PDB file of C-alpha atoms and ligand atoms in Angstrom:
ATOM      1  CA  UNK A  17      -6.672 -20.646  16.451  1.00 64.00           C
ATOM      2  CA  UNK A  18      -7.600 -19.359  13.006  1.00 83.00           C
ATOM      3  CA  UNK A  19      -7.284 -15.670  12.298  1.00 90.00           C
ATOM      4  CA  UNK A  20     -10.223 -13.413  11.483  1.00 95.00           C
ATOM      5  CA  UNK A  21     -10.729  -9.818  10.356  1.00 97.00           C
ATOM      6  CA  UNK A  22     -12.403  -8.984  13.674  1.00 97.00           C
ATOM      7  CA  UNK A  23      -9.470 -10.271  15.754  1.00 97.00           C
ATOM      8  CA  UNK A  24      -6.929  -8.616  13.498  1.00 97.00           C
ATOM      9  CA  UNK A  25      -8.659  -5.238  13.472  1.00 97.00           C
ATOM     10  CA  UNK A  26      -9.143  -5.177  17.215  1.00 97.00           C
ATOM     11  CA  UNK A  27      -5.489  -6.166  17.851  1.00 97.00           C
ATOM     12  CA  UNK A  28      -4.405  -3.439  15.460  1.00 97.00           C
ATOM     13  CA  UNK A  29      -6.592  -0.803  17.088  1.00 97.00           C
ATOM     14  CA  UNK A  30      -5.215  -1.567  20.536  1.00 97.00           C
ATOM     15  CA  UNK A  31      -1.608  -2.111  19.407  1.00 98.00           C
ATOM     16  CA  UNK A  32       1.136  -0.502  21.500  1.00 98.00           C
ATOM     17  CA  UNK A  33       4.082  -2.303  19.913  1.00 97.00           C
ATOM     18  CA  UNK A  34       5.830   0.938  18.987  1.00 98.00           C
ATOM     19  CA  UNK A  35       5.768   4.566  20.080  1.00 97.00           C
ATOM     20  CA  UNK A  36       3.465   5.658  17.238  1.00 98.00           C
ATOM     21  CA  UNK A  37       0.441   4.610  19.294  1.00 98.00           C
ATOM     22  CA  UNK A  38       1.081   7.600  21.562  1.00 97.00           C
ATOM     23  CA  UNK A  39       0.568  10.130  18.746  1.00 97.00           C
ATOM     24  CA  UNK A  40      -2.083   8.417  16.598  1.00 97.00           C
ATOM     25  CA  UNK A  41      -5.679   9.622  16.403  1.00 97.00           C
ATOM     26  CA  UNK A  42      -6.782   6.470  14.592  1.00 97.00           C
ATOM     27  CA  UNK A  43      -5.153   3.249  13.600  1.00 98.00           C
ATOM     28  CA  UNK A  44      -5.440   3.085   9.789  1.00 98.00           C
ATOM     29  CA  UNK A  45      -6.098  -0.613   9.426  1.00 98.00           C
ATOM     30  CA  UNK A  46      -6.930  -0.913   5.715  1.00 98.00           C
ATOM     31  CA  UNK A  47     -10.015  -0.785   3.556  1.00 98.00           C
ATOM     32  CA  UNK A  48     -11.654  -2.360   0.539  1.00 98.00           C
ATOM     33  CA  UNK A  49     -12.558  -5.740  -0.877  1.00 98.00           C
ATOM     34  CA  UNK A  50     -11.394  -8.531   1.438  1.00 98.00           C
ATOM     35  CA  UNK A  51     -11.526 -10.942  -1.514  1.00 98.00           C
ATOM     36  CA  UNK A  52      -9.551  -8.674  -3.825  1.00 98.00           C
ATOM     37  CA  UNK A  53      -7.196 -10.022  -6.507  1.00 98.00           C
ATOM     38  CA  UNK A  54      -5.202  -6.803  -6.192  1.00 98.00           C
ATOM     39  CA  UNK A  55      -3.748  -5.494  -2.930  1.00 98.00           C
ATOM     40  CA  UNK A  56      -2.227  -2.016  -2.754  1.00 98.00           C
ATOM     41  CA  UNK A  57       0.379  -1.412  -0.068  1.00 98.00           C
ATOM     42  CA  UNK A  58       1.413   2.150   0.721  1.00 98.00           C
ATOM     43  CA  UNK A  59       3.871   3.488   3.239  1.00 98.00           C
ATOM     44  CA  UNK A  60       2.099   4.945   6.257  1.00 98.00           C
ATOM     45  CA  UNK A  61      -0.923   7.094   7.043  1.00 98.00           C
ATOM     46  CA  UNK A  62      -0.686  10.853   6.659  1.00 97.00           C
ATOM     47  CA  UNK A  63      -2.646  13.533   8.469  1.00 97.00           C
ATOM     48  CA  UNK A  64      -6.003  12.978   6.696  1.00 97.00           C
ATOM     49  CA  UNK A  65      -5.704   9.221   7.097  1.00 98.00           C
ATOM     50  CA  UNK A  66      -4.886   9.566  10.802  1.00 98.00           C
ATOM     51  CA  UNK A  67      -7.985  11.757  11.237  1.00 98.00           C
ATOM     52  CA  UNK A  68     -10.372   9.500   9.305  1.00 98.00           C
ATOM     53  CA  UNK A  69      -8.869   6.036   9.881  1.00 98.00           C
ATOM     54  CA  UNK A  70      -9.012   5.372   6.107  1.00 98.00           C
ATOM     55  CA  UNK A  71      -5.912   4.932   3.891  1.00 98.00           C
ATOM     56  CA  UNK A  72      -5.225   7.197   0.921  1.00 98.00           C
ATOM     57  CA  UNK A  73      -7.924   9.835   1.409  1.00 98.00           C
ATOM     58  CA  UNK A  74      -5.690  12.938   1.268  1.00 97.00           C
ATOM     59  CA  UNK A  75      -4.211  14.600  -1.822  1.00 97.00           C
ATOM     60  CA  UNK A  76      -2.059  11.567  -2.665  1.00 98.00           C
ATOM     61  CA  UNK A  77      -5.135   9.366  -2.313  1.00 98.00           C
ATOM     62  CA  UNK A  78      -7.145  11.594  -4.630  1.00 98.00           C
ATOM     63  CA  UNK A  79      -4.415  11.300  -7.242  1.00 98.00           C
ATOM     64  CA  UNK A  80      -4.408   7.525  -6.797  1.00 98.00           C
ATOM     65  CA  UNK A  81      -8.185   7.561  -7.361  1.00 98.00           C
ATOM     66  CA  UNK A  82      -7.632   9.381 -10.669  1.00 98.00           C
ATOM     67  CA  UNK A  83      -5.275   6.639 -11.865  1.00 98.00           C
ATOM     68  CA  UNK A  84      -7.700   3.934 -10.773  1.00 98.00           C
ATOM     69  CA  UNK A  85     -10.443   5.683 -12.725  1.00 98.00           C
ATOM     70  CA  UNK A  86      -8.189   6.144 -15.773  1.00 98.00           C
ATOM     71  CA  UNK A  87      -7.421   2.428 -16.029  1.00 98.00           C
ATOM     72  CA  UNK A  88     -10.888   1.282 -14.991  1.00 98.00           C
ATOM     73  CA  UNK A  89     -10.079  -0.392 -11.686  1.00 98.00           C
ATOM     74  CA  UNK A  90     -12.882   0.484  -9.224  1.00 98.00           C
ATOM     75  CA  UNK A  91     -11.437   1.449  -5.840  1.00 98.00           C
ATOM     76  CA  UNK A  92     -14.008  -0.829  -4.134  1.00 98.00           C
ATOM     77  CA  UNK A  93     -12.645  -3.822  -6.063  1.00 98.00           C
ATOM     78  CA  UNK A  94      -9.169  -3.653  -4.482  1.00 98.00           C
ATOM     79  CA  UNK A  95      -7.879  -3.712  -0.919  1.00 98.00           C
ATOM     80  CA  UNK A  96      -5.700  -0.824   0.265  1.00 98.00           C
ATOM     81  CA  UNK A  97      -3.348  -1.061   3.241  1.00 98.00           C
ATOM     82  CA  UNK A  98      -0.050   0.378   4.411  1.00 98.00           C
ATOM     83  CA  UNK A  99       3.205  -0.962   5.839  1.00 98.00           C
ATOM     84  CA  UNK A 100       2.581   1.122   8.978  1.00 98.00           C
ATOM     85  CA  UNK A 101      -0.882   1.383  10.475  1.00 98.00           C
ATOM     86  CA  UNK A 102      -0.136   4.516  12.515  1.00 98.00           C
ATOM     87  CA  UNK A 103       1.036   7.906  11.324  1.00 98.00           C
ATOM     88  CA  UNK A 104       4.682   8.826  11.866  1.00 98.00           C
ATOM     89  CA  UNK A 105       4.910  12.373  13.281  1.00 96.00           C
ATOM     90  CA  UNK A 106       5.338  15.044  10.591  1.00 92.00           C
ATOM     91  CA  UNK A 107       5.064  12.278   7.963  1.00 90.00           C
ATOM     92  CA  UNK A 108       8.685  11.251   8.410  1.00 96.00           C
ATOM     93  CA  UNK A 109       9.828   7.938   6.886  1.00 96.00           C
ATOM     94  CA  UNK A 110       8.970   4.867   8.956  1.00 97.00           C
ATOM     95  CA  UNK A 111      11.778   3.651  11.217  1.00 97.00           C
ATOM     96  CA  UNK A 112      12.935   0.062  10.591  1.00 97.00           C
ATOM     97  CA  UNK A 113      11.859  -0.872  14.130  1.00 97.00           C
ATOM     98  CA  UNK A 114       8.357   0.539  13.481  1.00 98.00           C
ATOM     99  CA  UNK A 115       8.100  -1.490  10.285  1.00 98.00           C
ATOM    100  CA  UNK A 116       9.261  -4.624  12.116  1.00 98.00           C
ATOM    101  CA  UNK A 117       6.678  -4.043  14.835  1.00 98.00           C
ATOM    102  CA  UNK A 118       3.858  -3.542  12.309  1.00 98.00           C
ATOM    103  CA  UNK A 119       4.587  -6.085   9.568  1.00 98.00           C
ATOM    104  CA  UNK A 120       2.735  -8.934  11.197  1.00 98.00           C
ATOM    105  CA  UNK A 121      -0.555  -7.099  10.626  1.00 98.00           C
ATOM    106  CA  UNK A 122       0.128  -6.825   6.905  1.00 98.00           C
ATOM    107  CA  UNK A 123       1.269 -10.470   6.725  1.00 98.00           C
ATOM    108  CA  UNK A 124      -1.988 -11.549   8.316  1.00 98.00           C
ATOM    109  CA  UNK A 125      -3.996  -9.287   5.994  1.00 98.00           C
ATOM    110  CA  UNK A 126      -2.260 -10.891   2.989  1.00 98.00           C
ATOM    111  CA  UNK A 127      -3.069 -14.371   4.338  1.00 97.00           C
ATOM    112  CA  UNK A 128      -6.737 -13.493   4.747  1.00 97.00           C
ATOM    113  CA  UNK A 129      -7.101 -11.747   1.376  1.00 98.00           C
ATOM    114  CA  UNK A 130      -4.890 -14.096  -0.687  1.00 97.00           C
ATOM    115  CA  UNK A 131      -4.480 -11.541  -3.515  1.00 98.00           C
ATOM    116  CA  UNK A 132      -3.015 -12.528  -6.859  1.00 97.00           C
ATOM    117  CA  UNK A 133      -1.148  -9.232  -7.287  1.00 98.00           C
ATOM    118  CA  UNK A 134       0.496  -7.000  -4.696  1.00 98.00           C
ATOM    119  CA  UNK A 135       1.185  -3.459  -5.816  1.00 98.00           C
ATOM    120  CA  UNK A 136       3.664  -1.478  -3.744  1.00 98.00           C
ATOM    121  CA  UNK A 137       2.950   2.235  -3.744  1.00 98.00           C
ATOM    122  CA  UNK A 138       6.368   3.828  -3.485  1.00 98.00           C
ATOM    123  CA  UNK A 139       9.869   2.834  -2.506  1.00 98.00           C
ATOM    124  CA  UNK A 140       9.261   2.199   1.198  1.00 98.00           C
ATOM    125  CA  UNK A 141       6.742  -0.574   0.501  1.00 98.00           C
ATOM    126  CA  UNK A 142       8.875  -1.936  -2.353  1.00 98.00           C
ATOM    127  CA  UNK A 143      12.008  -2.069  -0.207  1.00 98.00           C
ATOM    128  CA  UNK A 144      10.080  -3.942   2.460  1.00 98.00           C
ATOM    129  CA  UNK A 145       8.096  -6.328   0.233  1.00 98.00           C
ATOM    130  CA  UNK A 146      10.363  -6.860  -2.777  1.00 98.00           C
ATOM    131  CA  UNK A 147      14.038  -6.229  -1.847  1.00 97.00           C
ATOM    132  CA  UNK A 148      15.826  -3.915   0.586  1.00 97.00           C
ATOM    133  CA  UNK A 149      17.876  -2.449  -2.279  1.00 98.00           C
ATOM    134  CA  UNK A 150      14.909  -1.982  -4.636  1.00 98.00           C
ATOM    135  CA  UNK A 151      15.408   1.032  -6.911  1.00 98.00           C
ATOM    136  CA  UNK A 152      12.015   2.458  -7.740  1.00 98.00           C
ATOM    137  CA  UNK A 153      13.253   4.764 -10.512  1.00 98.00           C
ATOM    138  CA  UNK A 154      14.798   1.814 -12.388  1.00 98.00           C
ATOM    139  CA  UNK A 155      12.521  -1.069 -11.488  1.00 98.00           C
ATOM    140  CA  UNK A 156       8.999   0.372 -11.236  1.00 98.00           C
ATOM    141  CA  UNK A 157       6.457  -1.606 -13.238  1.00 98.00           C
ATOM    142  CA  UNK A 158       8.603  -4.787 -13.385  1.00 98.00           C
ATOM    143  CA  UNK A 159       6.976  -8.020 -12.212  1.00 98.00           C
ATOM    144  CA  UNK A 160       8.485 -10.164  -9.479  1.00 97.00           C
ATOM    145  CA  UNK A 161       7.085 -13.586  -8.572  1.00 96.00           C
ATOM    146  CA  UNK A 162       7.182 -14.141  -4.808  1.00 93.00           C
ATOM    147  CA  UNK A 163       5.565 -17.310  -3.553  1.00 90.00           C
ATOM    148  CA  UNK A 164       1.956 -17.226  -4.652  1.00 88.00           C
ATOM    149  CA  UNK A 165       1.953 -13.576  -5.647  1.00 93.00           C
ATOM    150  CA  UNK A 166       3.067 -11.369  -8.427  1.00 98.00           C
ATOM    151  CA  UNK A 167       4.496  -8.166  -6.975  1.00 98.00           C
ATOM    152  CA  UNK A 168       5.329  -4.885  -8.600  1.00 98.00           C
ATOM    153  CA  UNK A 169       5.858  -1.300  -7.507  1.00 98.00           C
ATOM    154  CA  UNK A 170       4.891   2.091  -8.877  1.00 98.00           C
ATOM    155  CA  UNK A 171       5.799   5.611  -7.832  1.00 98.00           C
ATOM    156  CA  UNK A 172       4.100   6.827  -4.691  1.00 98.00           C
ATOM    157  CA  UNK A 173       1.342   9.299  -5.647  1.00 98.00           C
ATOM    158  CA  UNK A 174       2.813  11.815  -3.163  1.00 98.00           C
ATOM    159  CA  UNK A 175       6.015  11.765  -5.217  1.00 98.00           C
ATOM    160  CA  UNK A 176       3.986  12.452  -8.360  1.00 98.00           C
ATOM    161  CA  UNK A 177       2.491  15.511  -6.670  1.00 98.00           C
ATOM    162  CA  UNK A 178       6.037  16.792  -6.113  1.00 97.00           C
ATOM    163  CA  UNK A 179       7.373  15.645  -9.502  1.00 98.00           C
ATOM    164  CA  UNK A 180       4.566  15.625 -12.101  1.00 98.00           C
ATOM    165  CA  UNK A 181       7.029  14.756 -14.882  1.00 97.00           C
ATOM    166  CA  UNK A 182       6.794  11.148 -13.720  1.00 98.00           C
ATOM    167  CA  UNK A 183       3.024  10.959 -14.202  1.00 98.00           C
ATOM    168  CA  UNK A 184       3.293   9.528 -17.714  1.00 98.00           C
ATOM    169  CA  UNK A 185       5.375   6.569 -16.462  1.00 98.00           C
ATOM    170  CA  UNK A 186       2.819   5.987 -13.720  1.00 98.00           C
ATOM    171  CA  UNK A 187       0.002   5.772 -16.258  1.00 98.00           C
ATOM    172  CA  UNK A 188       1.976   3.252 -18.325  1.00 98.00           C
ATOM    173  CA  UNK A 189       2.573   1.129 -15.191  1.00 98.00           C
ATOM    174  CA  UNK A 190      -1.051   1.304 -14.094  1.00 98.00           C
ATOM    175  CA  UNK A 191      -2.200   0.194 -17.565  1.00 98.00           C
ATOM    176  CA  UNK A 192       0.170  -2.797 -17.342  1.00 98.00           C
ATOM    177  CA  UNK A 193      -1.279  -3.703 -13.974  1.00 98.00           C
ATOM    178  CA  UNK A 194      -4.830  -3.550 -15.288  1.00 98.00           C
ATOM    179  CA  UNK A 195      -3.820  -5.776 -18.239  1.00 98.00           C
ATOM    180  CA  UNK A 196      -2.245  -8.340 -15.915  1.00 97.00           C
ATOM    181  CA  UNK A 197      -5.295  -8.265 -13.673  1.00 97.00           C
ATOM    182  CA  UNK A 198      -7.572  -8.973 -16.643  1.00 96.00           C
ATOM    183  CA  UNK A 199      -5.295 -11.821 -17.791  1.00 95.00           C
ATOM    184  CA  UNK A 200      -5.269 -13.658 -14.479  1.00 89.00           C
ATOM    185  CA  UNK A 201      -8.966 -13.165 -13.748  1.00 72.00           C
TER     186      UNK A 201
HETATM  187  N1  LIG B   2       0.499   7.802   1.921  1.00 56.59           N
HETATM  188  C1  LIG B   2       0.580   6.479   2.206  1.00 56.59           C
HETATM  189  O1  LIG B   2       1.594   5.840   1.966  1.00 56.59           O
HETATM  190  N2  LIG B   2      -0.484   5.913   2.752  1.00 56.59           N
HETATM  191  C2  LIG B   2      -1.613   6.553   3.003  1.00 56.59           C
HETATM  192  O2  LIG B   2      -2.547   5.929   3.498  1.00 56.59           O
HETATM  193  C3  LIG B   2      -1.660   7.919   2.697  1.00 56.59           C
HETATM  194  C4  LIG B   2      -0.600   8.527   2.149  1.00 56.59           C
END
């Protein structure tokens, strides 16, 4: 049977594959343009995302919006999802078993969207989607060809809130991503 957004969303909303379903308010499925060339993948929902069901709407999300604005990528033109669809308590890092249980949703989202570029927001997404030993401080902004996609990673906006000295590097990376997006359009 072929997959559809309706099936996928409803499976995600009723998912009990890991313990996070017991503490979630909302499943944070993903949002944006289902025909996007550019797919953002973050780590996991935080408190604001859990409350609203929408990814990247808290402080980190507002900072991400500023970068999107700065490089002229409308938020509505991209799709935004996370490795985990449910919030880990106290925003702890996802457990490997939680990632394993959740990855099929992201795989199916990628198949439906067929983006040209996947942008990992932060090390957790990069370690899952690029390489388990990915070093974000050394490798951020570098392109990796994986199957049909170009993948890269940038610092997680939550890290930039804690360490604003890295904001300049983030802007450079985001400009590179916009350039690549314009080239492959
Ligand atoms: N951080 C993430 O990784 N994802 C969100 O949706 C919000 C904050």
